[in-house]
Coordinates of C-alpha atoms and ligand atoms in Angstrom, one line a residue:
X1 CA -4.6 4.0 24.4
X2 CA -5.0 4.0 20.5
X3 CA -8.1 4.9 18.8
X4 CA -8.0 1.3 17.0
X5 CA -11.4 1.1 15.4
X6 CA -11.0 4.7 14.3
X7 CA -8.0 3.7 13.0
X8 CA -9.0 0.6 11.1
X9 CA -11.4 2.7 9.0
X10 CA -8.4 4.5 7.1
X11 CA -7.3 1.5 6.0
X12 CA -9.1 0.0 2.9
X13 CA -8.0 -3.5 3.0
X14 CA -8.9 -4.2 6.3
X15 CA -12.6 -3.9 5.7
X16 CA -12.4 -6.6 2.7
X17 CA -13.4 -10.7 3.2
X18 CA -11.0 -13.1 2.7
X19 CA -12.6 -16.6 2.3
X20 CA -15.6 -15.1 2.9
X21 CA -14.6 -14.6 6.6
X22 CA -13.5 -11.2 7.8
X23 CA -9.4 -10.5 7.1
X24 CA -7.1 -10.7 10.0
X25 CA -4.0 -9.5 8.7
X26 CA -1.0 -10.7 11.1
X27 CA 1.9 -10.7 9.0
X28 CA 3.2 -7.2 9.4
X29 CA 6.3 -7.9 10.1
X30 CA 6.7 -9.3 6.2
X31 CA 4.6 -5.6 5.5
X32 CA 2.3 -3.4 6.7
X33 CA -0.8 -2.1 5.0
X34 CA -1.7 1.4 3.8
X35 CA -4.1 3.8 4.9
X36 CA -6.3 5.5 2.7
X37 CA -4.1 9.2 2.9
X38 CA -0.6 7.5 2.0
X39 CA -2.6 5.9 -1.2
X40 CA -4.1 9.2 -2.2
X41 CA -0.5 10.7 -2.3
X42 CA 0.3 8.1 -4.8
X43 CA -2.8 9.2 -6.5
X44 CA -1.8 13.0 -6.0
X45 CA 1.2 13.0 -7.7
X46 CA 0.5 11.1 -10.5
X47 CA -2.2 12.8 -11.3
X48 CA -1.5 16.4 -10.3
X49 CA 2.6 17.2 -10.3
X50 CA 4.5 14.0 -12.0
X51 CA 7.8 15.5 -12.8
X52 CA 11.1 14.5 -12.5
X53 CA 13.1 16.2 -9.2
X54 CA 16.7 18.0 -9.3
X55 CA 16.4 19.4 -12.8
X56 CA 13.0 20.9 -14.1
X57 CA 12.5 24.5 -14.0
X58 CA 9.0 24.3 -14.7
X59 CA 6.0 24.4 -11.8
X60 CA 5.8 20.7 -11.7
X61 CA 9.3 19.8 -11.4
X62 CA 9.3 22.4 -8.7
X63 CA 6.3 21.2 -6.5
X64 CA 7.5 17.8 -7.1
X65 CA 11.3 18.9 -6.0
X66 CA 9.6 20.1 -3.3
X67 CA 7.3 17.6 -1.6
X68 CA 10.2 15.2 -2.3
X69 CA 13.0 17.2 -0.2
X70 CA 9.9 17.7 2.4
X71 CA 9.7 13.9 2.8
X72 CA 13.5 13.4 3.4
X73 CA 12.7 16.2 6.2
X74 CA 10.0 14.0 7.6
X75 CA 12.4 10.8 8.0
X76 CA 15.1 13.0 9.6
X77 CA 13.0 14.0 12.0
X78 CA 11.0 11.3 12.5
X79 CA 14.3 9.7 13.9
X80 CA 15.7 12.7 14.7
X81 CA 18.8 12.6 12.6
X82 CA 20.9 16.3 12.9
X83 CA 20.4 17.0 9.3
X84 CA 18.9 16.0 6.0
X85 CA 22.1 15.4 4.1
X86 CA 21.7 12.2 6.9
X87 CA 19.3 10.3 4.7
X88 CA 20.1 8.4 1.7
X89 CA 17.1 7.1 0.0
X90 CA 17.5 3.6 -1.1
X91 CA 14.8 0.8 -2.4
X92 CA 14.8 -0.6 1.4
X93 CA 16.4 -1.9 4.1
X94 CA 18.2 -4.4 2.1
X95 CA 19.9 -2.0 -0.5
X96 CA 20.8 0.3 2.3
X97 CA 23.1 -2.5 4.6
X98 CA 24.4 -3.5 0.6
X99 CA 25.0 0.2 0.4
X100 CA 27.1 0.3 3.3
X101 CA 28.9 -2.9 2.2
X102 CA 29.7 -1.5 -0.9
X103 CA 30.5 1.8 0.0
X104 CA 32.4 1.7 3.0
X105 CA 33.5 -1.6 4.1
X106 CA 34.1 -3.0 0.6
X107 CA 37.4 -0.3 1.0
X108 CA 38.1 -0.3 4.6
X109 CA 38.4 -4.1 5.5
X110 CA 41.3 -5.6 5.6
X111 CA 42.6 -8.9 6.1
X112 CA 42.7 -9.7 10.2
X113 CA 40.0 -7.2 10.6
X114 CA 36.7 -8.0 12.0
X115 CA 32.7 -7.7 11.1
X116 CA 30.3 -8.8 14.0
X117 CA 27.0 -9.4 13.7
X118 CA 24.6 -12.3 15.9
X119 CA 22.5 -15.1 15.2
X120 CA 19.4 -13.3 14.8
X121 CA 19.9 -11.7 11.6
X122 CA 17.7 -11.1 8.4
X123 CA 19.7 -12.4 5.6
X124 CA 20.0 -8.8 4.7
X125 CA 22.3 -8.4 7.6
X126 CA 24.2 -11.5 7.4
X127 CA 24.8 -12.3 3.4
X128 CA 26.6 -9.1 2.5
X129 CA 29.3 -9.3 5.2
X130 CA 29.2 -13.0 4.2
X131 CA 30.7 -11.3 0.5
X132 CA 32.3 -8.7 1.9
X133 CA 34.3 -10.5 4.3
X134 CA 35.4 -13.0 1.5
X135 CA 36.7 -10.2 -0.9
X136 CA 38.7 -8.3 1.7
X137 CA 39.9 -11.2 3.8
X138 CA 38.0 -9.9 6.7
X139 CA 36.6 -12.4 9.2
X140 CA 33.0 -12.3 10.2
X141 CA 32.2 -13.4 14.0
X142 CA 28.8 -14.4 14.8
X143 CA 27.4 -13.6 19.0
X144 CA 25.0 -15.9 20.0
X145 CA 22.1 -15.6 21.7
X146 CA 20.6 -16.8 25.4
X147 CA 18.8 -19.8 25.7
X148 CA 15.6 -17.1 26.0
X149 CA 16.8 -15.5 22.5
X150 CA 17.8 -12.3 23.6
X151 CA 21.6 -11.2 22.2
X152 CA 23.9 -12.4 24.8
X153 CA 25.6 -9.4 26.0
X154 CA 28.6 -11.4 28.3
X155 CA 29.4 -13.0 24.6
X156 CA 29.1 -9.9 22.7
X157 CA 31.2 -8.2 25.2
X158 CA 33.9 -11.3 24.6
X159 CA 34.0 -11.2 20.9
X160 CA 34.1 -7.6 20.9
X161 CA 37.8 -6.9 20.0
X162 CA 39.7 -4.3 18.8
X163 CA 40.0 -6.0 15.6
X164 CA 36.3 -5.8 15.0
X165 CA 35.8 -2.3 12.4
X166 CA 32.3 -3.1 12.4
X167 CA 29.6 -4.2 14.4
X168 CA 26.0 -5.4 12.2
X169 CA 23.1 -5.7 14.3
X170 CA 19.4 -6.2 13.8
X171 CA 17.6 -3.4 16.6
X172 CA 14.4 -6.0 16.7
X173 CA 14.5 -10.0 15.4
X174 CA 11.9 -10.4 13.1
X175 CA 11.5 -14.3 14.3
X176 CA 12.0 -13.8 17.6
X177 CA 11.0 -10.5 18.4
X178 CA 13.9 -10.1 20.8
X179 CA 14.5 -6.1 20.9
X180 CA 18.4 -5.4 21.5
X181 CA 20.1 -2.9 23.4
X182 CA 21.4 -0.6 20.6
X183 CA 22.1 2.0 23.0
X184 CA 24.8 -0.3 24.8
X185 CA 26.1 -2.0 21.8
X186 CA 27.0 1.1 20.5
X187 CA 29.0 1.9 23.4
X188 CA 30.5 -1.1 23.4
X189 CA 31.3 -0.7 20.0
X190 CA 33.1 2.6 19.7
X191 CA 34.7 1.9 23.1
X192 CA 36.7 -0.4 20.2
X193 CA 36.7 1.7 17.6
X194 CA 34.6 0.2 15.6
X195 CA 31.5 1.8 13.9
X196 CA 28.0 0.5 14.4
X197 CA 25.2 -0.4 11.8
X198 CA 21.8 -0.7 13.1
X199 CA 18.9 -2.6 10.9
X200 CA 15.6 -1.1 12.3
X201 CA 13.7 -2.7 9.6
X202 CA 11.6 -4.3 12.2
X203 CA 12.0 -1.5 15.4
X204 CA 11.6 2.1 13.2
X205 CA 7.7 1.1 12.3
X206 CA 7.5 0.1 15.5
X207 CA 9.1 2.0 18.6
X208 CA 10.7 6.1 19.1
X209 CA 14.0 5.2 17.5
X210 CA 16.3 8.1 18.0
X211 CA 19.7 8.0 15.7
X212 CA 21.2 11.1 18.1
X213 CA 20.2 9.2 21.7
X214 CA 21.7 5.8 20.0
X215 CA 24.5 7.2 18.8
X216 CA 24.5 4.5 15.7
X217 CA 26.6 5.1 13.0
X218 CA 24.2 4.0 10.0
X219 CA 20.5 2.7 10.5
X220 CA 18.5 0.9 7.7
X221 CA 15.1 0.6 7.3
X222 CA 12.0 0.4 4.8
X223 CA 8.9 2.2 4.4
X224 CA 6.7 -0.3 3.4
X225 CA 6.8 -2.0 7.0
X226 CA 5.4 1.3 8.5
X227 CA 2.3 2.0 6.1
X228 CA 4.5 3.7 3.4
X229 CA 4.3 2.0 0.3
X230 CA 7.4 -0.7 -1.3
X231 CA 10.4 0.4 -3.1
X232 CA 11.7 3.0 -1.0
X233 CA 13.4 2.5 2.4
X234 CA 16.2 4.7 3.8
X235 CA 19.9 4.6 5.0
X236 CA 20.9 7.0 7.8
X237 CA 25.0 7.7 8.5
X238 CA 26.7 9.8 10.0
X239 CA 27.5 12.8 7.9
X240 CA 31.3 12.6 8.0
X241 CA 30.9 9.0 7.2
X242 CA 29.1 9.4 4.3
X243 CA 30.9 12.7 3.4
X244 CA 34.3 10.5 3.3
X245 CA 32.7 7.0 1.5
X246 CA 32.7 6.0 -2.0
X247 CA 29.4 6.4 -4.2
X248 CA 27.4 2.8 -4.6
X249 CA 25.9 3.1 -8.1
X250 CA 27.3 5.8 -11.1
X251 CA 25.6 8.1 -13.0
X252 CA 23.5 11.1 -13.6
X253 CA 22.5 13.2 -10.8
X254 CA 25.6 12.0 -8.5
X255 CA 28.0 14.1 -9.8
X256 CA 29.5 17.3 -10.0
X257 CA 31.8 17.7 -13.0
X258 CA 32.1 14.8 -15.4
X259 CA 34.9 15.3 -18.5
X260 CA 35.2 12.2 -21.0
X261 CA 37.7 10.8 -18.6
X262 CA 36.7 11.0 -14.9
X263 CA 34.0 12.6 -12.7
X264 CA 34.2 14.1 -9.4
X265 CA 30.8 13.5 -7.2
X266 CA 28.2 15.3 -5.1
X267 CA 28.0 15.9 -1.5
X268 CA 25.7 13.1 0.3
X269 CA 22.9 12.7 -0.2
X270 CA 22.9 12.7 -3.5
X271 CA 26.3 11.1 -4.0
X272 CA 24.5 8.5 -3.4
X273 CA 20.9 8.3 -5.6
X274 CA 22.4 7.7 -9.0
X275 CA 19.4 8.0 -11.5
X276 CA 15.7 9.2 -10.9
X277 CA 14.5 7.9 -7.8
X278 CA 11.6 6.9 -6.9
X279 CA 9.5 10.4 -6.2
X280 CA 5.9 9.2 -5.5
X281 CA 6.7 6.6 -3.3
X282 CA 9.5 8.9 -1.2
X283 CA 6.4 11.3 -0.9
X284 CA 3.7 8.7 0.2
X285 CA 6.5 7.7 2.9
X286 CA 6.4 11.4 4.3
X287 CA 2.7 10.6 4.3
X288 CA 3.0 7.5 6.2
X289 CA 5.6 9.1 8.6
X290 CA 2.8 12.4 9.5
X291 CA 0.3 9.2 9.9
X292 CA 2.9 7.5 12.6
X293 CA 3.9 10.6 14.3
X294 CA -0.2 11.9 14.7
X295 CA -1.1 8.8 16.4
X296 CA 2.5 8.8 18.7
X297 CA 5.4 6.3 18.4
X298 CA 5.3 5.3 22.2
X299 CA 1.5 5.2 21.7
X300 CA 2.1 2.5 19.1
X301 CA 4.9 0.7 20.9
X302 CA 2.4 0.5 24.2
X303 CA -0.4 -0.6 22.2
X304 CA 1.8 -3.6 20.8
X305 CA 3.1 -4.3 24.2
X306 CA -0.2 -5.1 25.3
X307 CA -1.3 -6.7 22.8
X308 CA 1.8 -9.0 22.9
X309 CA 1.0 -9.9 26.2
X310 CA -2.4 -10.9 25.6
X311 CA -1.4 -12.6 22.9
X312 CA 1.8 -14.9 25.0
X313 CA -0.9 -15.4 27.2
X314 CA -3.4 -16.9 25.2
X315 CA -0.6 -18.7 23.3
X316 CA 0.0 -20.7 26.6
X317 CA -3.5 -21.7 26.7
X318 CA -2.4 -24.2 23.5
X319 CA -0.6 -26.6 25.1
X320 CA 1.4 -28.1 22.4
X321 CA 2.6 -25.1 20.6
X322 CA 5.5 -24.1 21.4
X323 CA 6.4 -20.4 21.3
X324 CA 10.2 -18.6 20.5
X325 CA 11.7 -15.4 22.0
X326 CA 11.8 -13.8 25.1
X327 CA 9.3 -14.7 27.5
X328 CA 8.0 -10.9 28.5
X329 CA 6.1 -8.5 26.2
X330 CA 8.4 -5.7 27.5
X331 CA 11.7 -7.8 26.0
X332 CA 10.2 -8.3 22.5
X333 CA 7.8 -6.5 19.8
X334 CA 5.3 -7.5 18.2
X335 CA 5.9 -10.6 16.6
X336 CA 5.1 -14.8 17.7
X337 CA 6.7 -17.5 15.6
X338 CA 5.2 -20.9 16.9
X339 CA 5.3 -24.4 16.0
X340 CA 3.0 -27.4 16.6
X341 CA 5.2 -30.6 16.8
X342 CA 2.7 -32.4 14.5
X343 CA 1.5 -29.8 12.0
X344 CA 4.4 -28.1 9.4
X345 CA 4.0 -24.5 9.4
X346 CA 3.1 -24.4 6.0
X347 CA -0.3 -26.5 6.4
X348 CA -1.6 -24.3 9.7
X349 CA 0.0 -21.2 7.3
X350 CA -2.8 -22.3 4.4
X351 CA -5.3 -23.4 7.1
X352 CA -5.3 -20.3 8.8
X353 CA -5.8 -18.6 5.3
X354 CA -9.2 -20.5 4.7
X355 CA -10.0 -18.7 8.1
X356 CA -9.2 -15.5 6.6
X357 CA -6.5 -14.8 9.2
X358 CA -2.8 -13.7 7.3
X359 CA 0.2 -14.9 9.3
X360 CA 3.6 -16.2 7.9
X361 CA 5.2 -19.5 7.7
X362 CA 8.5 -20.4 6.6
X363 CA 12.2 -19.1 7.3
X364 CA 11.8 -15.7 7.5
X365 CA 15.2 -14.7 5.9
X366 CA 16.9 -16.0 8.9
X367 CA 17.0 -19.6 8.1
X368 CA 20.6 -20.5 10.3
X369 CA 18.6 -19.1 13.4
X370 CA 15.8 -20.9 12.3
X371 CA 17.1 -24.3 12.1
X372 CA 18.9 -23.3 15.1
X373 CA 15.3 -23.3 16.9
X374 CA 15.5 -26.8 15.6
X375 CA 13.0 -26.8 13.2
X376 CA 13.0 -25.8 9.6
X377 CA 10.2 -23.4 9.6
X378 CA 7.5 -21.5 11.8
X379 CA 4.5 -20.2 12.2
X380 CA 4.6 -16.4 12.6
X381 CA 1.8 -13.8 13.7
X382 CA 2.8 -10.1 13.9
X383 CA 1.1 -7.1 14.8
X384 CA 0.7 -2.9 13.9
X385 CA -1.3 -0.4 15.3
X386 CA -4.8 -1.5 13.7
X387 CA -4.9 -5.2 15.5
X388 CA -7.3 -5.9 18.1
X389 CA -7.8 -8.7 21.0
X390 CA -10.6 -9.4 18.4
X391 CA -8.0 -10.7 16.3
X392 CA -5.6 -12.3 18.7
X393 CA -8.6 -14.4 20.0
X394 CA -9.6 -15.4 16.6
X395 CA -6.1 -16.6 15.6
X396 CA -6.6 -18.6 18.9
X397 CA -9.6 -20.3 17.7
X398 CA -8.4 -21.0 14.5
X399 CA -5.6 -22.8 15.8
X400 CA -7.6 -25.0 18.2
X401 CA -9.4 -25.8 15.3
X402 CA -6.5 -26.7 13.2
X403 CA -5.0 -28.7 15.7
X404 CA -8.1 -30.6 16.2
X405 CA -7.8 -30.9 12.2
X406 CA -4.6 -32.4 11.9
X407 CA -4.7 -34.4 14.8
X408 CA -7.9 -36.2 13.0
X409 CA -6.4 -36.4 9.3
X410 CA -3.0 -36.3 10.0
X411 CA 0.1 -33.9 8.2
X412 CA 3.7 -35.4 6.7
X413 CA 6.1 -33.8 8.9
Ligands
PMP1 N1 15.9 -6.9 8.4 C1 14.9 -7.3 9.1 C2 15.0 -7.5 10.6 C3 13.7 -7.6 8.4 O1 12.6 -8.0 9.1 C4 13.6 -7.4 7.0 C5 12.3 -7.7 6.3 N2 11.7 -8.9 6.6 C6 14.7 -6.9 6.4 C7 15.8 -6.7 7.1 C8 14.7 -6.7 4.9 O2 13.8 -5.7 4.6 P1 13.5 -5.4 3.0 O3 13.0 -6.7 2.5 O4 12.4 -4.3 3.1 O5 14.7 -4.9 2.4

């Protein structure tokens, strides 16, 4: 059991009023918010070891050389990749599946070969093998999902052909929730040959994610969906993967010898972080990750199970909302997208707001499997580690009270 109010009091934000009502922040799944110690890193650096990393010899450059490499320590272990040389700091998830596009399939695919990837994918995962696909001649396959909106493994199995190099897969839909078996897919996968990228963007804040017990060939993910702060997120591969792929951007701290003509370049990682990265925010992330691992992964993921199914249950209280995704907490994390026949997202989105409680409307970045739902946007709540039954019943409330609302003045559909 978590220590939630305990919890709640690291983080600043949470204590503040939004239309004069208390906030109830339930759109995590777009980000997360910060505790007070990730913040103070942000703080620490700035003001006590700001320096750029890789080339000072001075103290500052050193300590912040230091903390820096310490952090990439912190996200190996934290999903136990075998090394360090295993994480590639990128801006987020999105720049690290564009890394991979660039980098490796950009100069593997070739016409006849295959990219699979399913209907519940973040643009992130579905636009760049969109491009990459029509510059090599490569075809990309799409596996659907069951009418419950989990992936549909009988289909996956079907589509799955030796032609297919690489296989693109969300580990948890933000819409749906729907958690996937990467462990399976992945053996699936290689049974083919083909080599397996995982975007954890919405299951590495929010469940043990093991790169070693998966066996995934490159996982994506951002910081600033578990408590770290934005503009730094992380791509994990496979060392003799990334020791064989060509860099993404050129530049200084990339390579090794550079004459007028040509350059050769560095060993990964940093054959791949062209130009100063981002220091304090990689250091905050370490922060954020000795936050996580205190309070326990499977603590958290337990926590948002039951929260979930207190949540689905008072969901089916409201009879005319309808709910997406898998019908058990167990199946899905923490995330709801609903929809009232007569009220547009948007409306109960703004509604909600004058409430004080934060949940998303729209497309998410998925919009095919959005319209697919047949409806052009949702309603979204989405939980972390700090939300309470508290909260869950007062987004209840809320919406009886919206729906009594709209059903008085009306909305244009
Ligand atoms: N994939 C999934 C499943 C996501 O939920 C998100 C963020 N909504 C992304 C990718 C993209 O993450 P970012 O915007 O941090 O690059």
């Amino acid at each position: 059991m978590l220590d939630v109010h305990t919890i709640r009091q690291d983080f600043p934000v949470l204590q503040r009023k939004v239309h004069g009502k208390p906030l109830v922040y339930l759109d995590n799944a777009a980000t997360s918010q910060k505790p007070r110690q990730v913040i103070q890193a942000l703080v620490a650096y700035y003001e006590g070891y700001n320096a750029n990393v890789h080339r000072a010899v001075h103290t500052l450059g050193e300590e912040a050389t230091q903390r820096y490499e310490e952090a990439r320590q912190k996200v190996a272990d934290f999903i136990n990749a075998p090394s360090l040389e295993c994480i590639i700091w990128t801006r987020n998830t999105t720049e690290a599946i564009n890394l991979v596009a660039s980098a490796w399939a950009r100069h593997h695919l070739k016409p006849g070969e295959e990219v699979l990837t399913s209907a519940m994918e973040h643009h992130s995962n579905l636009v760049p093998w969109q491009r990459v696909c029509a510059e090599t001649g490569a075809t990309l396959r799409i596996a659907p999902l069951t009418p419950e909106g989990l992936l549909d493994m009988d289909a996956f199995r079907r589509l799955l052909s030796p032609r297919v190099r690489l296989v693109a897969i969300t580990h948890m839909s933000n819409v749906l929730g729907s958690i996937v078996p990467v462990e399976e897919v992945v053996r699936l996968a290689h049974g083919v040959g083909a080599l397996v990228l995982v975007d954890g963007a919405q299951s590495v804040p929010h469940m043990p994610v093991d790169v070693q017990a998966l066996d995934c060939d490159f996982l994506a993910f951002s910081a600033h969906k578990m408590l770290g702060p934005t503009g730094i997120g992380v791509l994990y591969g496979k060392l003799p993967l990334l020791e064989e792929m060509e860099p993404f951007l050129m530049g200084g701290e990339m390579v090794r010898e550079v004459t007028y003509e040509r350059a050769t370049w560095k060993a990964p990682p940093f054959r791949y972080e062209a130009g100063t990265p981002n220091i304090a925010d990689a250091i905050a992330f370490g922060v954020a990750i000795d936050y996580l691992k205190a309070i326990g992964m499977s603590a958290i993921r337990q926590h948002e199970i039951a929260l979930t199914r207190y949540a689905l249950q008072r969901f089916a209280e409201l009879e005319e909302v309808q709910v997406f995704g898998p019908p058990r907490a167990e199946q899905r994390g923490g995330v709801i997208s609903f929809h009232h026949p007569d009220i547009h997202p948007h409306d109960l989105g703004t509604f909600l707001d004058r409430e004080g409680i934060a949940i998303r409307a729209g497309h998410h970045c998925a919009m095919p499997l959005v319209r697919s739902l047949g409806v052009v946007a949702t309603a979204r709540a989405s939980f972390y580690l700090y939300n309470t039954e508290e909260e869950v019943d007062a987004l209840i409330d809320a919406l009886r009270k919206a729906i009594r609302f709209f059903g008085r003045v009306g909305t244009p559909r």
